[in-house]
PDB file of C-alpha atoms in Angstrom:
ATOM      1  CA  UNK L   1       4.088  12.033   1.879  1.00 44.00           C
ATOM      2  CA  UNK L   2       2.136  12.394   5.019  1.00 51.00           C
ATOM      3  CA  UNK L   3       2.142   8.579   5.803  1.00 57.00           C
ATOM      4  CA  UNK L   4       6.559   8.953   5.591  1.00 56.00           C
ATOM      5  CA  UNK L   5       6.179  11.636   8.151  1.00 54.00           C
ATOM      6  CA  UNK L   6       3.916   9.669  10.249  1.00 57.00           C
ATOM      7  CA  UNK L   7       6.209   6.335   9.942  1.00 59.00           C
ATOM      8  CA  UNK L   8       8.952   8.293  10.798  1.00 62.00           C
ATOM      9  CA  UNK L   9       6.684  10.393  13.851  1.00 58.00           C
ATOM     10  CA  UNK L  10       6.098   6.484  14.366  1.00 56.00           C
ATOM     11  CA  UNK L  11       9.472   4.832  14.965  1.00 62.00           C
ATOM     12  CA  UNK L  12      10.750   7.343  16.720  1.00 74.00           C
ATOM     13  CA  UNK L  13       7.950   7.971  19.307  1.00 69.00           C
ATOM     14  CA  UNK L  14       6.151   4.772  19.761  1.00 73.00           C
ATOM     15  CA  UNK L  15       2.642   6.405  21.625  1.00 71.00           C
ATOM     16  CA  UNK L  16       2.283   8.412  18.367  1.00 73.00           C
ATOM     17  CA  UNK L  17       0.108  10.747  18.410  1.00 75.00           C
ATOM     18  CA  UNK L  18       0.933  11.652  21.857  1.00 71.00           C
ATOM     19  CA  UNK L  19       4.026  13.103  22.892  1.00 79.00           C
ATOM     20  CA  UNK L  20       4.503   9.972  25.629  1.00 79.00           C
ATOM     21  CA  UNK L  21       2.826   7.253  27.248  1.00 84.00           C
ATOM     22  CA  UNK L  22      -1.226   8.502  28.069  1.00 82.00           C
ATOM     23  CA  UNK L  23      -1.048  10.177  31.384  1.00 88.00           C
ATOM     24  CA  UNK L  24      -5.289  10.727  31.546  1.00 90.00           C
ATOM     25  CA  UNK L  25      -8.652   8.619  30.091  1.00 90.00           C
ATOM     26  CA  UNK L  26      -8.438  11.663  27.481  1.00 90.00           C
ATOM     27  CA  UNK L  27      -5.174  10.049  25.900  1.00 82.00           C
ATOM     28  CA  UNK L  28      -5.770   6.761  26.185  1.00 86.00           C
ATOM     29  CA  UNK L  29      -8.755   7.029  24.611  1.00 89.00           C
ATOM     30  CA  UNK L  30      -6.926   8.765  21.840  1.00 85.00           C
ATOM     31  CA  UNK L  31      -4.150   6.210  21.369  1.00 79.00           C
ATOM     32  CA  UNK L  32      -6.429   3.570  21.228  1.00 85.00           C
ATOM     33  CA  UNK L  33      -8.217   5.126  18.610  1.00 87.00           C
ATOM     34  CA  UNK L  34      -5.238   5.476  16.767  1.00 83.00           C
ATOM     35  CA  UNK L  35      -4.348   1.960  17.296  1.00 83.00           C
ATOM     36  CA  UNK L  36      -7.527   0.732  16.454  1.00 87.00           C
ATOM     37  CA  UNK L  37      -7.412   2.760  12.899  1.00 87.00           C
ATOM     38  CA  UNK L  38      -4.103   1.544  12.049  1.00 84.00           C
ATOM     39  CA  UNK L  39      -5.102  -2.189  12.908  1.00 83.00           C
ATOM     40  CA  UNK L  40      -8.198  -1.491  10.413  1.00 84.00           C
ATOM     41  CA  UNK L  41      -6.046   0.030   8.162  1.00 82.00           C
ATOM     42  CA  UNK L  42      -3.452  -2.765   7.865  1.00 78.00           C
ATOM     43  CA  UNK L  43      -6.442  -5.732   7.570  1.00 73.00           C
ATOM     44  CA  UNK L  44      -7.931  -3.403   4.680  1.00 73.00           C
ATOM     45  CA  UNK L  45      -4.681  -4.239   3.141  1.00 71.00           C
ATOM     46  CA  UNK L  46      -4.108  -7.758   3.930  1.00 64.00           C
ATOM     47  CA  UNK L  47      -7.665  -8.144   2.694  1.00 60.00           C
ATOM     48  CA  UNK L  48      -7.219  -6.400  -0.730  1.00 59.00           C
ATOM     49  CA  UNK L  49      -3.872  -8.891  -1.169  1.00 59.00           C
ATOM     50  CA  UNK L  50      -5.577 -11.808  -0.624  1.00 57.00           C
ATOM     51  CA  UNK L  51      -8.879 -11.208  -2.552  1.00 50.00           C
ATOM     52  CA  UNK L  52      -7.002 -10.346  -5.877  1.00 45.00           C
ATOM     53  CA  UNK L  53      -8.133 -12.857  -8.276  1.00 52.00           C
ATOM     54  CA  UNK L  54      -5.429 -12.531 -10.614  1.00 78.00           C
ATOM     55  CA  UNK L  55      -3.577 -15.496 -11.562  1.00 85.00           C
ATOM     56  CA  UNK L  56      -0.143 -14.823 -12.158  1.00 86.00           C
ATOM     57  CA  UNK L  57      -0.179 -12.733  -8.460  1.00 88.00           C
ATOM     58  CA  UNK L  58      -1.203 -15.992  -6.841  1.00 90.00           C
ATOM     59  CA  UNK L  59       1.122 -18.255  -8.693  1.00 92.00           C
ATOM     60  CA  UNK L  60       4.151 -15.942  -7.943  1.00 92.00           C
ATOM     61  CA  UNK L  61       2.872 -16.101  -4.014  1.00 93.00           C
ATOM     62  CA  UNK L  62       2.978 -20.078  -4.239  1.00 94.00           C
ATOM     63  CA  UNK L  63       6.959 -19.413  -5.468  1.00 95.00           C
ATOM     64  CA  UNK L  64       7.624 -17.386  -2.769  1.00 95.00           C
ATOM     65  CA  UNK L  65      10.478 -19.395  -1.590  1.00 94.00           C
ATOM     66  CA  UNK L  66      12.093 -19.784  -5.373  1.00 94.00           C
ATOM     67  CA  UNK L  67      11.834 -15.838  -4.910  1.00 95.00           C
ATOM     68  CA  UNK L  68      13.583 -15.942  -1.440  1.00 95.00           C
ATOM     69  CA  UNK L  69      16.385 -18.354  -2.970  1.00 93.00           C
ATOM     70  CA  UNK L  70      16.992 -16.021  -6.105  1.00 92.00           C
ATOM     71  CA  UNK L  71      17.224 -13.107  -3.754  1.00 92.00           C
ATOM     72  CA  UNK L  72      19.555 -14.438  -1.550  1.00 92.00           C
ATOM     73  CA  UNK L  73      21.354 -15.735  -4.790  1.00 88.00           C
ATOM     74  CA  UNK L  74      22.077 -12.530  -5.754  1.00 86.00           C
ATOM     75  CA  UNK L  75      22.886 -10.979  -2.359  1.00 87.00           C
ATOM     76  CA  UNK L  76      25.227 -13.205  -1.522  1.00 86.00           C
ATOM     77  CA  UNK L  77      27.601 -13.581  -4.872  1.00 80.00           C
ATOM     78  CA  UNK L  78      30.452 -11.339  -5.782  1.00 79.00           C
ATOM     79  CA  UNK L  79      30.136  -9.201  -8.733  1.00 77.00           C
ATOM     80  CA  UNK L  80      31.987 -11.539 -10.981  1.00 75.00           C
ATOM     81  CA  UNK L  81      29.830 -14.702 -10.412  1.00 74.00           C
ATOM     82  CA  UNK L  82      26.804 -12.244 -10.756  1.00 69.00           C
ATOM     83  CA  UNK L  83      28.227 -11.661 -14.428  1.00 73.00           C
ATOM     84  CA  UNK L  84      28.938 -15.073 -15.098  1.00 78.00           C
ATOM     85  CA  UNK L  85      26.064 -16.998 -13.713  1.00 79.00           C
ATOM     86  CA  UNK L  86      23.390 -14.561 -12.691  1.00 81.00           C
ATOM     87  CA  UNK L  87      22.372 -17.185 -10.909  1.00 86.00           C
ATOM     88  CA  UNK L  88      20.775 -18.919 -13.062  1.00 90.00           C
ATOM     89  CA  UNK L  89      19.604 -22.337 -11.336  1.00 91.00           C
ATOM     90  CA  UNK L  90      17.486 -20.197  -9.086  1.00 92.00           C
ATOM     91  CA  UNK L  91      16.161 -17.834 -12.078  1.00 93.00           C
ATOM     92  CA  UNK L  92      15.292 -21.370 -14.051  1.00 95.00           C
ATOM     93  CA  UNK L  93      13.693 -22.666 -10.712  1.00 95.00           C
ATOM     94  CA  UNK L  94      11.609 -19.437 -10.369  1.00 96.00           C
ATOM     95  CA  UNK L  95      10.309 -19.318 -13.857  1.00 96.00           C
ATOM     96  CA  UNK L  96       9.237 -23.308 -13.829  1.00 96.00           C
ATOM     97  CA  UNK L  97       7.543 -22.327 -10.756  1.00 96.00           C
ATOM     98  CA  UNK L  98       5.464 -20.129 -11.302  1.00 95.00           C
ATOM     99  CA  UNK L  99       4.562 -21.397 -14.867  1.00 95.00           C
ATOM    100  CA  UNK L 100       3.696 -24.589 -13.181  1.00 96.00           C
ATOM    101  CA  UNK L 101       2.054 -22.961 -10.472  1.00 95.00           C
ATOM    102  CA  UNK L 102      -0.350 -20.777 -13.609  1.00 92.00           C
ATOM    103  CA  UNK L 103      -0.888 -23.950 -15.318  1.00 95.00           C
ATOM    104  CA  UNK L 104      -1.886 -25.661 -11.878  1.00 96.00           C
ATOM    105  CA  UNK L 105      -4.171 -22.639 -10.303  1.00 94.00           C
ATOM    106  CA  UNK L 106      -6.268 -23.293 -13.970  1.00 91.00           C
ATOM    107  CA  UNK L 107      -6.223 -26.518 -13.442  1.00 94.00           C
ATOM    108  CA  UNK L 108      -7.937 -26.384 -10.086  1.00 94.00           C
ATOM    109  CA  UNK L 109     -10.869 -24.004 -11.237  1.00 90.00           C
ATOM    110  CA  UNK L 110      -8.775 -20.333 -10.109  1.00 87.00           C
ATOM    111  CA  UNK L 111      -9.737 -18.587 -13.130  1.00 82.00           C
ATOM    112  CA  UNK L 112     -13.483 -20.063 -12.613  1.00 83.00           C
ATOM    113  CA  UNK L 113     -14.198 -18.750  -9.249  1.00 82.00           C
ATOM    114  CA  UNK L 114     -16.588 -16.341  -8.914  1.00 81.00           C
ATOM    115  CA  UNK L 115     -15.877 -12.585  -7.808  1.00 75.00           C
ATOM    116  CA  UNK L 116     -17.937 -13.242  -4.680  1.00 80.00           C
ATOM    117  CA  UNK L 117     -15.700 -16.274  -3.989  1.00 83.00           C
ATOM    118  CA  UNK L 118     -14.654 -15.906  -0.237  1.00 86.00           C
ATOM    119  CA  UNK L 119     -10.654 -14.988   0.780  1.00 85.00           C
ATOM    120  CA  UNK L 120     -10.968 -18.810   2.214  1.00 90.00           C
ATOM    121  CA  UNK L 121     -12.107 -20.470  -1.645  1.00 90.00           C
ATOM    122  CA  UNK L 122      -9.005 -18.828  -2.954  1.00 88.00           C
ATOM    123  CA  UNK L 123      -6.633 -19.318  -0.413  1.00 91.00           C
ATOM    124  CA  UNK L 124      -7.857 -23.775  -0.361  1.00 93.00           C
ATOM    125  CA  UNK L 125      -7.576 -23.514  -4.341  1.00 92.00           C
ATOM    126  CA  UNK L 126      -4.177 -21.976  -3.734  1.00 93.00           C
ATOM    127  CA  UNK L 127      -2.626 -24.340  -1.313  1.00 95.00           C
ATOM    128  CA  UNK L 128      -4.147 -27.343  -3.566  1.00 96.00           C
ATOM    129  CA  UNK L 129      -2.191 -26.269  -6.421  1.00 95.00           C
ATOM    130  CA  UNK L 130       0.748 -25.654  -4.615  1.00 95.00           C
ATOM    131  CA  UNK L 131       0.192 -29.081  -3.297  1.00 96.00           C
ATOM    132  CA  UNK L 132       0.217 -30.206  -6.536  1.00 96.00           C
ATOM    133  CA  UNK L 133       3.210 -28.977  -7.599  1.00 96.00           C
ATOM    134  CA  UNK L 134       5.084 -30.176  -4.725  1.00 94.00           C
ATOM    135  CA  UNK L 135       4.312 -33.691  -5.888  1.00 95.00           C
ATOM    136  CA  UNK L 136       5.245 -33.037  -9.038  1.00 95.00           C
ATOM    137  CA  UNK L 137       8.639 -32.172  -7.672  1.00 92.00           C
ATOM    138  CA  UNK L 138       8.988 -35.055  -5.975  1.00 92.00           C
ATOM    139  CA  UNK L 139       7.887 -36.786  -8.860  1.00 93.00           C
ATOM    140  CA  UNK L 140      10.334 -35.513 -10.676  1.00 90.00           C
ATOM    141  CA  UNK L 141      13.108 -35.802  -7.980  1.00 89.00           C
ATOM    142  CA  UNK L 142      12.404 -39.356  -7.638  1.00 89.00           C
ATOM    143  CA  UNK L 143      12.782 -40.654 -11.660  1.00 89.00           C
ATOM    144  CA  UNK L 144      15.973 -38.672 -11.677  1.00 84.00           C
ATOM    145  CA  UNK L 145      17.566 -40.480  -8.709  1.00 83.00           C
ATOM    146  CA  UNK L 146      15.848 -43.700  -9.204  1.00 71.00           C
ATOM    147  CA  UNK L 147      18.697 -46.059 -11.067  1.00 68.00           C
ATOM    148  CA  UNK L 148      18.324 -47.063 -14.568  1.00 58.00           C
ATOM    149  CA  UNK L 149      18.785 -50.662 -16.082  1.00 49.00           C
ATOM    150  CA  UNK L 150      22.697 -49.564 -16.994  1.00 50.00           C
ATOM    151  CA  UNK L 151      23.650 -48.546 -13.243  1.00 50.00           C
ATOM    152  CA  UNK L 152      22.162 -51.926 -11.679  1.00 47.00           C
ATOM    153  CA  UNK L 153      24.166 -54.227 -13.974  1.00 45.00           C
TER     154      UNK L 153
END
């Protein structure tokens, strides 16, 4: 509750805790404490995010933009479509995602890595199996457009 208040102290006066801008040493010295706490703060949090090790958190990172795409999906149709598609393409293209992003994270060694493993082994393991997967896709994009024996004839 006391973090909403200070947001909100926040926003609306931007030298929180002061009243205004520092107007002696004293102040600034204050503020830039403050500052300084909040910037710890936030990379304590960034830090936690990226060193959880579990699996399914990292795969549904790597989908991040199937998320995005479902979102916006289902901002931007009326309340009809939402009924009769739920937009579905995007829901399909999340799920294979992220179970081909799980199956691809093992496959590199994610569930192998040792709890001292640094922020930087999980985030290379990461982008490897998303690189994976993005060959896949194109993989897969390229036998479905490539023409078959019937179309050249």
């Amino acid at each position: 509750m006391s973090e909403d208040i200070a947001a909100s102290q926040l926003f609306e006066n931007p030298f929180y805790p002061l009243q205004g801008p520092p107007r002696n040493a004293e102040e600034r010295v204050l503020l830039e404490g403050y500052i300084s706490a909040e910037k710890a703060s936030s990379a304590k949090a960034v830090h936690r995010r990226l060193r959880n090790g579990d699996l399914q958190a990292m795969a549904n990172a790597n989908c991040a933009d199937a998320k995005w795409a479902l979102a916006t999906c289902l901002k931007q149709r009326s309340a009809i479509e939402l009924l009769t598609t739920f937009c579905m393409h995007e829901q399909r293209r999340l799920s294979h995602c992220v179970a081909a992003q799980t199956r691809l994270l093992k496959q590199v060694g994610w569930h192998k890595l040792p709890p001292s493993a640094t922020d930087r082994e999980r985030m290379l393991l990461a982008m490897e199996a998303d690189k994976m997967y993005l060959h896949e896709l194109d993989q897969q994009e390229t036998q479905n457009t490539s023409p078959t024996s019937s179309d050249k004839e």
